[in-house]
PDB file of C-alpha atoms in Angstrom:
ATOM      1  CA  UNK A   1      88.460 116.204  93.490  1.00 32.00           C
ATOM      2  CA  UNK A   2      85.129 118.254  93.757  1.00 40.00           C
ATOM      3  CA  UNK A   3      86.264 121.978  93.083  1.00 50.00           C
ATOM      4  CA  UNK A   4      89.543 121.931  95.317  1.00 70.00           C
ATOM      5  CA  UNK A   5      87.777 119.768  97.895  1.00 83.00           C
ATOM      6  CA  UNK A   6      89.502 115.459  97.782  1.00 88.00           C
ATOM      7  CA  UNK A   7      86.677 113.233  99.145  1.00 89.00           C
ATOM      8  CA  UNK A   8      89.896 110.837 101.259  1.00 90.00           C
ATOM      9  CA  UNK A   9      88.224 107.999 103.141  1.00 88.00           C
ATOM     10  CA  UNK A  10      85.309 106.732 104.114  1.00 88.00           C
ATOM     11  CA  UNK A  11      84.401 104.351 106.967  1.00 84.00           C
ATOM     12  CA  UNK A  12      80.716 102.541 108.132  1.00 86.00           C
ATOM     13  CA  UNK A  13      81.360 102.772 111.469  1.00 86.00           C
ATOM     14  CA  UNK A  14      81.294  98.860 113.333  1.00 81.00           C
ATOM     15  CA  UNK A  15      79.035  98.591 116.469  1.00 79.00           C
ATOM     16  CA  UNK A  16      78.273 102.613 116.820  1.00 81.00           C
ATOM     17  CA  UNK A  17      74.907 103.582 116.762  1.00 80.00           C
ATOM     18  CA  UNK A  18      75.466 106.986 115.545  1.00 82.00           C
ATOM     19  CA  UNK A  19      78.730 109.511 115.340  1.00 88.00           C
ATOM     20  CA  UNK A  20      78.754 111.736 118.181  1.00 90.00           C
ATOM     21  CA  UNK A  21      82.243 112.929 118.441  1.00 94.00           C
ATOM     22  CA  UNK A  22      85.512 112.086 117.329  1.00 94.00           C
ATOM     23  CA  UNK A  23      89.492 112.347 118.562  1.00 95.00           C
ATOM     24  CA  UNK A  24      91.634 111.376 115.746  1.00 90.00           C
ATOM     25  CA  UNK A  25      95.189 110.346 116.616  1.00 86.00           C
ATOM     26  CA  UNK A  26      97.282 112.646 114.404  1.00 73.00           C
ATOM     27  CA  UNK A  27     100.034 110.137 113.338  1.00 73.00           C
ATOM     28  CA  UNK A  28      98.377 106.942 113.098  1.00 78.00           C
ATOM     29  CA  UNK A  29      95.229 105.429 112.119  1.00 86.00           C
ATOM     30  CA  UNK A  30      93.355 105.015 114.800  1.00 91.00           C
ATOM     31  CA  UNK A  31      90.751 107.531 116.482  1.00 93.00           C
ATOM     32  CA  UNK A  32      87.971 107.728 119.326  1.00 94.00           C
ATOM     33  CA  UNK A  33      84.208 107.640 118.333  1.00 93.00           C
ATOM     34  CA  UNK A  34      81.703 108.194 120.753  1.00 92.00           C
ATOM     35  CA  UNK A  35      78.009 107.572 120.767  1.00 86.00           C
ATOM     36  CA  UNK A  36      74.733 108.587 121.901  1.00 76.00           C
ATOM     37  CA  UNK A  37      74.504 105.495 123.548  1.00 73.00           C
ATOM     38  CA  UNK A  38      76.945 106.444 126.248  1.00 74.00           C
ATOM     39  CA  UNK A  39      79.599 103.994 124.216  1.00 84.00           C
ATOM     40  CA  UNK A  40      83.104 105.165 123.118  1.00 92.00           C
ATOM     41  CA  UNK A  41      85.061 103.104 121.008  1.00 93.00           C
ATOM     42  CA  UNK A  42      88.787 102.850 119.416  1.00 94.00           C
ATOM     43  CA  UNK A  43      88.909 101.647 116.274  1.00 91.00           C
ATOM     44  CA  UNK A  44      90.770 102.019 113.085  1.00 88.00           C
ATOM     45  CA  UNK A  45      90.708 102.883 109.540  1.00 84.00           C
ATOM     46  CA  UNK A  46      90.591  99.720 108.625  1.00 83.00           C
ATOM     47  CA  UNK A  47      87.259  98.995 110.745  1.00 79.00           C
ATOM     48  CA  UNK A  48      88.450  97.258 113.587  1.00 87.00           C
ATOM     49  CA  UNK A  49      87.393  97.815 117.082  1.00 90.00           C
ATOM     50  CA  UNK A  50      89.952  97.780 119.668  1.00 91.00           C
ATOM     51  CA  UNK A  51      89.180  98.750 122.704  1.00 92.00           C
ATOM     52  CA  UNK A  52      85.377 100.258 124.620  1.00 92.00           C
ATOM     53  CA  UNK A  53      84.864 102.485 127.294  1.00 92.00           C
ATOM     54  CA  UNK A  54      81.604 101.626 128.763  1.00 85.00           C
ATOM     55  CA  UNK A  55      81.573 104.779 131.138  1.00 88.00           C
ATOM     56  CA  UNK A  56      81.290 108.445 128.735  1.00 90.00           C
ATOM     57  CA  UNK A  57      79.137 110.811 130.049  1.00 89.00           C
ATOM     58  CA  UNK A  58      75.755 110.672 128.557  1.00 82.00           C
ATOM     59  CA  UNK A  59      74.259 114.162 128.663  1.00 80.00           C
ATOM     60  CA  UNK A  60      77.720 115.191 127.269  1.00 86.00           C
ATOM     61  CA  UNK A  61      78.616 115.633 123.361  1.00 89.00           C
ATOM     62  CA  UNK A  62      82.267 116.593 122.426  1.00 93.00           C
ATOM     63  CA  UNK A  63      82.753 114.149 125.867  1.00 95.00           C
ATOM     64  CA  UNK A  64      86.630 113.133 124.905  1.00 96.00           C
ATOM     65  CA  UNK A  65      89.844 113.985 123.929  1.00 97.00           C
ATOM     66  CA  UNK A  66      93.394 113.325 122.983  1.00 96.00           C
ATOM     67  CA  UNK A  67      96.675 114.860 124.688  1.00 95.00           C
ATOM     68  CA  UNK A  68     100.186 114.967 123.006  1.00 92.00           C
ATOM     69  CA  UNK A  69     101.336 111.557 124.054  1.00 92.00           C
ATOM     70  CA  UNK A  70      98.017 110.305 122.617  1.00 92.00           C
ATOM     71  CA  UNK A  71      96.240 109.671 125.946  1.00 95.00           C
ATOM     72  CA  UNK A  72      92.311 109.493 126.404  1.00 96.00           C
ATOM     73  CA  UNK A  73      90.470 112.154 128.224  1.00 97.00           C
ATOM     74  CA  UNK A  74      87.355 112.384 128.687  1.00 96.00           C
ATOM     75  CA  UNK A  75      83.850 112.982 131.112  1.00 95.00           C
ATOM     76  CA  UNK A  76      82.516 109.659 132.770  1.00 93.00           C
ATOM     77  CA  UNK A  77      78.968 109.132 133.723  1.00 89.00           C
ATOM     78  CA  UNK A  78      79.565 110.720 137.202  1.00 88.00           C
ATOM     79  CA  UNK A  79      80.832 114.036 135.467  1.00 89.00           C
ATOM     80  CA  UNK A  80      84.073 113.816 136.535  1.00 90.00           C
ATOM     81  CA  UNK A  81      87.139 113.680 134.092  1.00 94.00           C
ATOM     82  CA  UNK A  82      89.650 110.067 133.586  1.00 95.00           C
ATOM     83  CA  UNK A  83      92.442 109.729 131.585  1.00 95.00           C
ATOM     84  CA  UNK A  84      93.282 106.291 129.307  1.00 94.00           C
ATOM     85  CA  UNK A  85      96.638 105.365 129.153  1.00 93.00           C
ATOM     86  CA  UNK A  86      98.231 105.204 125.835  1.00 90.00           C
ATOM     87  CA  UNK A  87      98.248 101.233 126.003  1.00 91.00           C
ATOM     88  CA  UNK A  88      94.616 101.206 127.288  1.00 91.00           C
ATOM     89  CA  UNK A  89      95.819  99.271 130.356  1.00 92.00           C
ATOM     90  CA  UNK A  90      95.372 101.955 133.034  1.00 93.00           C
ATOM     91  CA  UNK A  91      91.833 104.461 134.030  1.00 94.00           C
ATOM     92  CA  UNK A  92      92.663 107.093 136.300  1.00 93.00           C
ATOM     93  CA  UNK A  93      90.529 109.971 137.820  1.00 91.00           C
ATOM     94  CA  UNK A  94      92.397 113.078 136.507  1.00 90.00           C
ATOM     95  CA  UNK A  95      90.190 115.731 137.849  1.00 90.00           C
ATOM     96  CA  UNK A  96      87.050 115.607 140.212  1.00 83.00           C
ATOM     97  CA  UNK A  97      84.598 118.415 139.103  1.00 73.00           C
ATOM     98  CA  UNK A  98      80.947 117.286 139.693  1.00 61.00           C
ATOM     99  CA  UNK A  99      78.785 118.975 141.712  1.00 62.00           C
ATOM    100  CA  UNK A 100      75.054 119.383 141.850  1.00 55.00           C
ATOM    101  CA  UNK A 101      75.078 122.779 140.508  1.00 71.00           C
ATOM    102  CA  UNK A 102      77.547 122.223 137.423  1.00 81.00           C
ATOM    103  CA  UNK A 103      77.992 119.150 134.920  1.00 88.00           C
ATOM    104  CA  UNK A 104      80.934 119.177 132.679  1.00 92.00           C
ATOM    105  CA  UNK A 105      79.867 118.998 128.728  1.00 93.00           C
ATOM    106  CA  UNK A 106      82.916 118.691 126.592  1.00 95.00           C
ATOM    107  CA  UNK A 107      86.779 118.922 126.982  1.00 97.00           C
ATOM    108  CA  UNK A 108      89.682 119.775 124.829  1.00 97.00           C
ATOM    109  CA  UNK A 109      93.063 119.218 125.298  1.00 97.00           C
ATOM    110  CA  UNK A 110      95.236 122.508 124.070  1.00 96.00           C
ATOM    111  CA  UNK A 111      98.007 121.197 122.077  1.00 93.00           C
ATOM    112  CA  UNK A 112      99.598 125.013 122.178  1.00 92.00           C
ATOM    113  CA  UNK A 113      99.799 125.075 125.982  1.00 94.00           C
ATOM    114  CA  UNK A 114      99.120 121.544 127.099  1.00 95.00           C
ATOM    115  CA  UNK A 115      96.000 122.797 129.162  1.00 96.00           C
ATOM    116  CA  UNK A 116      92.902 120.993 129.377  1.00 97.00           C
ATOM    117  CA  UNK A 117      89.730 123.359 129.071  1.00 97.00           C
ATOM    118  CA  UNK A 118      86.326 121.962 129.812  1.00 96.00           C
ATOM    119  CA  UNK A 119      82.678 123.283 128.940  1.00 94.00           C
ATOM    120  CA  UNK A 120      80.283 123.382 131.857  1.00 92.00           C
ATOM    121  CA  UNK A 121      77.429 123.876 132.721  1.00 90.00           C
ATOM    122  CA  UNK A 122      74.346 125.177 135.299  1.00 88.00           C
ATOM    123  CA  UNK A 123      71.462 123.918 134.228  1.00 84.00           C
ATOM    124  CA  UNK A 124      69.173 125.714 136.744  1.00 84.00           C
ATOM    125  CA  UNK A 125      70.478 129.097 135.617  1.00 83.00           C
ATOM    126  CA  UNK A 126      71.311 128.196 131.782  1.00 82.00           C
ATOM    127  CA  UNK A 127      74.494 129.257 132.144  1.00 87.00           C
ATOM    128  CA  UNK A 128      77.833 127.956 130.552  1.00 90.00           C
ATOM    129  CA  UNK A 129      81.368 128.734 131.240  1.00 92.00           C
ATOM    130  CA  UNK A 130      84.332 127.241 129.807  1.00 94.00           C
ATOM    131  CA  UNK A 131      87.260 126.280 132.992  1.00 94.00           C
ATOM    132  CA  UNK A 132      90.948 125.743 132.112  1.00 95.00           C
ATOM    133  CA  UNK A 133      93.399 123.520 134.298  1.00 95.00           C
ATOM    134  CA  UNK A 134      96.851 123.320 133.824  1.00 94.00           C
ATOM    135  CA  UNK A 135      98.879 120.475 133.610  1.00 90.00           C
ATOM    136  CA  UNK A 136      98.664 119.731 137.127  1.00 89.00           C
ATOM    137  CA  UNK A 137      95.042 119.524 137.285  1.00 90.00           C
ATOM    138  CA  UNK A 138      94.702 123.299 138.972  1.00 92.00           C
ATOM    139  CA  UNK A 139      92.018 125.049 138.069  1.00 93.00           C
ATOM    140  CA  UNK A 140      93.448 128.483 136.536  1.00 94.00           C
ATOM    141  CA  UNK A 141      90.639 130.576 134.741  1.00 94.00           C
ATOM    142  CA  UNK A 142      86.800 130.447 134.269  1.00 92.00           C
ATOM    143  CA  UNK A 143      85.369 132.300 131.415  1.00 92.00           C
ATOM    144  CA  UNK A 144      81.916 132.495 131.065  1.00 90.00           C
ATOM    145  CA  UNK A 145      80.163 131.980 128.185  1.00 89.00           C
ATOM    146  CA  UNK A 146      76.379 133.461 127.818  1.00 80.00           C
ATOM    147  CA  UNK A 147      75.307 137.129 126.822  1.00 75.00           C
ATOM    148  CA  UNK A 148      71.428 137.495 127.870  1.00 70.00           C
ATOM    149  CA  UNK A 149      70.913 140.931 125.506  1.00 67.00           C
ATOM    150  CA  UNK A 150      71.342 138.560 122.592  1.00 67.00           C
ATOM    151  CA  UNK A 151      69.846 135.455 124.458  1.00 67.00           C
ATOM    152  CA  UNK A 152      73.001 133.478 123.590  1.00 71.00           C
ATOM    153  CA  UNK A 153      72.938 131.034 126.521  1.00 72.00           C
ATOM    154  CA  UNK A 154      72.825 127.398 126.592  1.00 77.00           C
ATOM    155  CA  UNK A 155      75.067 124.252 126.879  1.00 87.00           C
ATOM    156  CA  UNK A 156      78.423 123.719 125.412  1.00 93.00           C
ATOM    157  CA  UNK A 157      78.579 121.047 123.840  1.00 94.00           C
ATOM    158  CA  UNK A 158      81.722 121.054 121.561  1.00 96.00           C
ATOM    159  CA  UNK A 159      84.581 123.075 122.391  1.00 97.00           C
ATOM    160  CA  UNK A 160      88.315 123.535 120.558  1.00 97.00           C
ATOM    161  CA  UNK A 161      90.826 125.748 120.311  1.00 97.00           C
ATOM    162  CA  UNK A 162      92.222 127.978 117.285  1.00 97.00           C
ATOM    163  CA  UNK A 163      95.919 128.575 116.256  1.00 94.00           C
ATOM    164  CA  UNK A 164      95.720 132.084 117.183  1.00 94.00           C
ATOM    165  CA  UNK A 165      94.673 130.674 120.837  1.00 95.00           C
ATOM    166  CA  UNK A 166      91.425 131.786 120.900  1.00 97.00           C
ATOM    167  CA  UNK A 167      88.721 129.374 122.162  1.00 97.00           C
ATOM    168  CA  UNK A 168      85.869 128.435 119.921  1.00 97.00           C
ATOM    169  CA  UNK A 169      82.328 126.801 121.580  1.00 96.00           C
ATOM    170  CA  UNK A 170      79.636 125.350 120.364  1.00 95.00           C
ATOM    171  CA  UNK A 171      76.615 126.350 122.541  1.00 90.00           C
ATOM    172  CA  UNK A 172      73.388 125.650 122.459  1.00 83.00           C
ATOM    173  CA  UNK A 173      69.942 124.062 124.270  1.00 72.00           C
ATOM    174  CA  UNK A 174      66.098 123.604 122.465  1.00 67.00           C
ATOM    175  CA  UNK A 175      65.493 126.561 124.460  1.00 63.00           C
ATOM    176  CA  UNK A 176      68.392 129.021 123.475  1.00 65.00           C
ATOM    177  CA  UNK A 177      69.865 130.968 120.485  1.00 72.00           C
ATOM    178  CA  UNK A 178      72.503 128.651 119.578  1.00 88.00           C
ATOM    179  CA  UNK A 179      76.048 130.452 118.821  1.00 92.00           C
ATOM    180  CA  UNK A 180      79.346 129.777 118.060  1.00 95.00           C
ATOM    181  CA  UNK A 181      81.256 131.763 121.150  1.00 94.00           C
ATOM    182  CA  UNK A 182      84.966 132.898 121.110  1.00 95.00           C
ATOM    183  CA  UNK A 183      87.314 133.822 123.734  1.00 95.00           C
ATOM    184  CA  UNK A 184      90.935 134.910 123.902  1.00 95.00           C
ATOM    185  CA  UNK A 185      93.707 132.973 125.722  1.00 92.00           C
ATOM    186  CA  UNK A 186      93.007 135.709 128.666  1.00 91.00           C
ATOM    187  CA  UNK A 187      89.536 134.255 128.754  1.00 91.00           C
ATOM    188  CA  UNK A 188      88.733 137.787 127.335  1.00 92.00           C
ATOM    189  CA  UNK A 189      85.349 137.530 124.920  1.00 92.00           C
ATOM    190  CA  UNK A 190      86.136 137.887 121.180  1.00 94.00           C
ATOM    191  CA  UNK A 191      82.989 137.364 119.519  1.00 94.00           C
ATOM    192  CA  UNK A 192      79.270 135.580 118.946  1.00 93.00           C
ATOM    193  CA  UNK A 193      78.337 133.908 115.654  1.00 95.00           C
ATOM    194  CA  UNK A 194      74.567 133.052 115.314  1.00 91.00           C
ATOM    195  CA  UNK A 195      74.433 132.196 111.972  1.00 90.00           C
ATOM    196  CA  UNK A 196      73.164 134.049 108.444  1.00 83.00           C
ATOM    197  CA  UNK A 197      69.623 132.305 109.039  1.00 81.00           C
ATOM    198  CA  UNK A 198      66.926 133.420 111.677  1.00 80.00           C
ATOM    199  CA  UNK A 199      67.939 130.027 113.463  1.00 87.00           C
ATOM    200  CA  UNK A 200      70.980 128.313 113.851  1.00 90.00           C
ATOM    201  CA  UNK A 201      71.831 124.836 115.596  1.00 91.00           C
ATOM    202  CA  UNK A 202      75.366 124.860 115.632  1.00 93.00           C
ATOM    203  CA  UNK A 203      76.589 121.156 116.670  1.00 93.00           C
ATOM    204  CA  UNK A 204      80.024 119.398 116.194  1.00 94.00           C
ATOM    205  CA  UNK A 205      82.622 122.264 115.227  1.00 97.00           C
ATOM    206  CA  UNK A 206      86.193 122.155 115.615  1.00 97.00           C
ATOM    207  CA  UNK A 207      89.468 124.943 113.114  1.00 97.00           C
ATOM    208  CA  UNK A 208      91.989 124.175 110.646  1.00 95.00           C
ATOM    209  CA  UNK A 209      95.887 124.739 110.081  1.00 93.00           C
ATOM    210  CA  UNK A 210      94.446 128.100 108.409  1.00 94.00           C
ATOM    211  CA  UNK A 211      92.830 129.340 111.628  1.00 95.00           C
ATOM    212  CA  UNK A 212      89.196 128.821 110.014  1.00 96.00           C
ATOM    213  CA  UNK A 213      86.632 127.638 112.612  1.00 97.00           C
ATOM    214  CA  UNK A 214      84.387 125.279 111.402  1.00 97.00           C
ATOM    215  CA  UNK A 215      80.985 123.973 112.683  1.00 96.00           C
ATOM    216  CA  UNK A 216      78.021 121.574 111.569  1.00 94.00           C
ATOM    217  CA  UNK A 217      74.614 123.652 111.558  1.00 93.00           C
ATOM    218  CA  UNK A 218      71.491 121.356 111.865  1.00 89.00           C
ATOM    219  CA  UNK A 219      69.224 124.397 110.528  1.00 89.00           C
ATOM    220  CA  UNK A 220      70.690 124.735 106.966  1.00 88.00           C
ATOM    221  CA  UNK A 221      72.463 121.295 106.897  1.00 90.00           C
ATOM    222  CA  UNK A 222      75.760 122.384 105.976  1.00 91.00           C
ATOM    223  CA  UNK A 223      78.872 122.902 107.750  1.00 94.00           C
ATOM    224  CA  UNK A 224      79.841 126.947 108.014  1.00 95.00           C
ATOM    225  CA  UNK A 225      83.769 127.826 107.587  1.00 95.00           C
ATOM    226  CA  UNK A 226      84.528 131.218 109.227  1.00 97.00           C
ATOM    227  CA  UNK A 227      87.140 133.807 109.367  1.00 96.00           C
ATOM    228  CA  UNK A 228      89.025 133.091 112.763  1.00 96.00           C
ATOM    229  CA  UNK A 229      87.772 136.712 113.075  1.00 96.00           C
ATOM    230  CA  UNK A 230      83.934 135.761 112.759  1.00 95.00           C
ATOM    231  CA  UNK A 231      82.795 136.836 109.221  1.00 95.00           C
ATOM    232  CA  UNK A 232      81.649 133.227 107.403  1.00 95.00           C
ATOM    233  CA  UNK A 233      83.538 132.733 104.182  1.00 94.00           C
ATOM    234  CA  UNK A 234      81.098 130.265 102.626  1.00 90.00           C
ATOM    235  CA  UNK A 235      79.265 126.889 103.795  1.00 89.00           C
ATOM    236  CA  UNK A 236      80.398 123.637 102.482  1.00 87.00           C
ATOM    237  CA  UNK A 237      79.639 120.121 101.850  1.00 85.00           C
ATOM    238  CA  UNK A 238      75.853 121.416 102.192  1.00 83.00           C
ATOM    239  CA  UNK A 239      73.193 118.484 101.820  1.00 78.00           C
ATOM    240  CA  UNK A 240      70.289 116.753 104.014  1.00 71.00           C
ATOM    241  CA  UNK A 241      73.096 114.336 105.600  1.00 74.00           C
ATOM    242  CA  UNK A 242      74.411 117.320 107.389  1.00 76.00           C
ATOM    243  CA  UNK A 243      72.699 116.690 110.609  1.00 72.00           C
ATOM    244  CA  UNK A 244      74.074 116.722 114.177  1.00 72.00           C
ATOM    245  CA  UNK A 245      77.352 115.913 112.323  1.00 85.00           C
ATOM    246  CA  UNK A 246      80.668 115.305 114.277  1.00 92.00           C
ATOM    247  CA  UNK A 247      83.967 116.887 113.068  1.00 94.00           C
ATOM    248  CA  UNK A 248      87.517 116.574 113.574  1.00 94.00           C
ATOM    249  CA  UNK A 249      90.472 118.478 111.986  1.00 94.00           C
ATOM    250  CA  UNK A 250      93.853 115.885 111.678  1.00 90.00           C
ATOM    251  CA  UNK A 251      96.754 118.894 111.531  1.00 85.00           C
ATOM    252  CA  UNK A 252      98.912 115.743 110.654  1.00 85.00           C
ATOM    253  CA  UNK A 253      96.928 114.931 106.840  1.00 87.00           C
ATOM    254  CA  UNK A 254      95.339 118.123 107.048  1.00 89.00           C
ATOM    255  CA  UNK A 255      92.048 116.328 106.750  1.00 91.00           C
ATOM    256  CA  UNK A 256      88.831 117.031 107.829  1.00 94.00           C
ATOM    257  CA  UNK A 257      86.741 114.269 109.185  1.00 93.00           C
ATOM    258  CA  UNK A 258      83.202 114.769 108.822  1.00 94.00           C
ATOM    259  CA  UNK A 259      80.760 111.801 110.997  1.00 91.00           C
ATOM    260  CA  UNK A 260      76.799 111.511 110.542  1.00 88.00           C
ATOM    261  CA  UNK A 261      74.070 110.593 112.578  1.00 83.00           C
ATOM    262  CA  UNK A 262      73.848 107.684 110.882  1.00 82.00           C
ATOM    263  CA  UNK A 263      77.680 106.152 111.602  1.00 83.00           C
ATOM    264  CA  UNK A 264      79.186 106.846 108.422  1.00 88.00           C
ATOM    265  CA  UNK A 265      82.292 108.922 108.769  1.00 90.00           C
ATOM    266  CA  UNK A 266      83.639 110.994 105.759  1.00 91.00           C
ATOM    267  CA  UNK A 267      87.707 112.203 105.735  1.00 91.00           C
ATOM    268  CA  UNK A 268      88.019 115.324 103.065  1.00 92.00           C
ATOM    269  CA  UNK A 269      91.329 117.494 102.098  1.00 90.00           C
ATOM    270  CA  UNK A 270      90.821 121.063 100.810  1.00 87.00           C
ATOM    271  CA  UNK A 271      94.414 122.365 102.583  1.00 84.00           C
ATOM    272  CA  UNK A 272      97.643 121.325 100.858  1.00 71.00           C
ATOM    273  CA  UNK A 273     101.049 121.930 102.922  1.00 61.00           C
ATOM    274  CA  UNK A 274     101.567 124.350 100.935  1.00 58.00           C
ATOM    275  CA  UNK A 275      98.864 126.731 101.491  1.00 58.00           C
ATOM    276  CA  UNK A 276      99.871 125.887 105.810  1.00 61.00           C
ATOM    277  CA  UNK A 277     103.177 127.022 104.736  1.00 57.00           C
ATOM    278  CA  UNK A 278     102.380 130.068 102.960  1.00 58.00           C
ATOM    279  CA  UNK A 279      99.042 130.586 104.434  1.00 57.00           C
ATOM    280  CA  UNK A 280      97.162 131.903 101.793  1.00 46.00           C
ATOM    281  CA  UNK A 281      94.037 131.558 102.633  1.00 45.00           C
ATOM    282  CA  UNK A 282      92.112 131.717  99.276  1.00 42.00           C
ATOM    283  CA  UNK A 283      93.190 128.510  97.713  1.00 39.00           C
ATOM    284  CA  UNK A 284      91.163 126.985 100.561  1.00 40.00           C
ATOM    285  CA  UNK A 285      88.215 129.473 100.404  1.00 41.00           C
ATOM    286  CA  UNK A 286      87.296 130.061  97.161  1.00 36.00           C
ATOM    287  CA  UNK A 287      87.330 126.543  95.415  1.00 39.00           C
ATOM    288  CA  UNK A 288      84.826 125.617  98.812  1.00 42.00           C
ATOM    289  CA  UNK A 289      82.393 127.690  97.596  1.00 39.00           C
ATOM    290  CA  UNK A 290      79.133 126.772  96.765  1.00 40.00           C
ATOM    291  CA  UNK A 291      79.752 122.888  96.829  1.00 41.00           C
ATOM    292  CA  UNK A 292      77.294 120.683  97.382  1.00 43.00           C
ATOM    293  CA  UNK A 293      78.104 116.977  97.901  1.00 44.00           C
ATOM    294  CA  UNK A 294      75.744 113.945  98.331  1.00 43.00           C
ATOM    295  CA  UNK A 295      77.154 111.040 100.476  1.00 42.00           C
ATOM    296  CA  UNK A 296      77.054 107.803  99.236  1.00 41.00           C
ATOM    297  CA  UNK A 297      78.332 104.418 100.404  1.00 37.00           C
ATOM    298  CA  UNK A 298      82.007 102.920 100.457  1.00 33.00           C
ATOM    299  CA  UNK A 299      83.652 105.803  98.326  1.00 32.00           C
ATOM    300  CA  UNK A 300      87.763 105.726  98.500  1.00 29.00           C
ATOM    301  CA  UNK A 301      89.957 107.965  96.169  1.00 24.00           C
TER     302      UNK A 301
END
């Protein structure tokens, strides 16, 4: 324990060059790992790979998903989205989206309404907008995601969804003020977080079982934990590792899973049930703050 926060697992990733995103199968040990090699792999906790998807989008960061019966989803290399079969044995084309003038960026499968939303993209315009199909594959909103008066524009490139059913993004280009964007269910825009820090580089982001949204920025190295209303309670697990880090919440262990550039991939508790159960948030707030933790190799408590 390291003030309230349980350093679980850790894992050197096999045959990944780096730890671009992660699904995490909720009851089992198993999860997704892409790369920036355009490589997604299955492997387990006990470092075994499984199976490879030779196809993920390569211009695309939170590329992949999971859905309730634990089924891959995620943006091949033409844009468009496929679905894995829970065996692995079957690749179908779930939804055709790419056109010239849009590229899809990241998906999320909504475990509160069985949607899938994906993150989009016009590059010409530098504009994003986050699209939600149903279950059917029917496109049913488009919410759009930039605000020039604060120059928040850009890609998004990791998108999930908070208990109160707001939508959280990650967006941002080189060329933008990067900003962690929130809509309602409605599509309806909640609010923009850019950071405490003139710049902020917000990368691999994803909430807990306590509504807190949570996101990697590459500026101060540290991973921000804020108030499903905006306001930042503190920044945690702050150190030069934190860099274009990955993360993952598993509602299941109530762990968070933390993946560097460098394949290493880090699983840390700082929720117990019974703070889900009685949500108080400050068991999980104040012992955060302030912590500072340096990674090192093959660590298991």
């Amino acid at each position: 324990m390291m003030n309230g926060i349980e350093l679980c697992q850790y894992f050197m990733l096999t045959g990944v060059d780096s730890c671009n995103h992660i699904s995490c199968m909720a009851s089992s040990d198993r999860f997704w790992v892409s790369d920036v090699c355009q490589s997604l792999t299955l492997t387990n906790t006990a470092g075994f790979v499984l199976h490879r998807v030779a196809d993920l989008c390569i211009d695309s960061y939170g590329a992949h998903t999971l859905n309730s019966e634990n089924e891959l989803i995620y943006i091949d290399s033409n844009y468009n989205i496929k679905k894995v079969s829970k065996d692995i044995e079957t690749t179908t084309k779930f939804l055709e989206i790419s056109h010239l003038a849009r590229q899809a960026t990241c998906v999320y499968w909504s475990p509160s309404t069985g949607d899938l939303l994906i993150g989009t993209y016009i590059r010409k315009l530098d504009i994003g907008h986050v699209m939600r199909y149903n279950k059917s594959g029917r496109l049913t909103q488009i919410a759009q995601l930039h605000n020039r008066e604060l120059k928040v524009c850009g890609q998004p490139n990791f998108i999930a969804e908070n208990t109160n059913g707001d939508i959280v993004v990650s967006n941002y280009t080189n060329f933008t003020t990067g900003a962690v964007v929130a809509k309602d269910r409605s599509g309806k825009h909640r609010f923009y977080y850019t950071g405490t820090k003139s710049e902020f580089r917000p990368r691999g982001i994803c909430t807990d079982a306590l509504s807190h949204i949570l996101v990697c920025d590459d500026a101060t190295r540290s991973i921000h934990m804020l108030h499903r209303d905006r306001k930042l309670i503190t920044r945690i697990l702050e150190g030069s590792e934190i860099s274009q880090c990955s993360l993952s919440y598993n509602s299941n262990t109530h762990q968070l899973w933390v993946g560097l550039e460098n394949n290493e991939l880090y699983a840390f508790r700082y929720i117990n049930r019974t703070d889900v159960l009685t949500d108080e948030h400050s068991s999980s707030c104040l012992y955060c703050s302030g912590i500072r933790i340096h990674f090192t190799p093959a660590i298991w408590i």
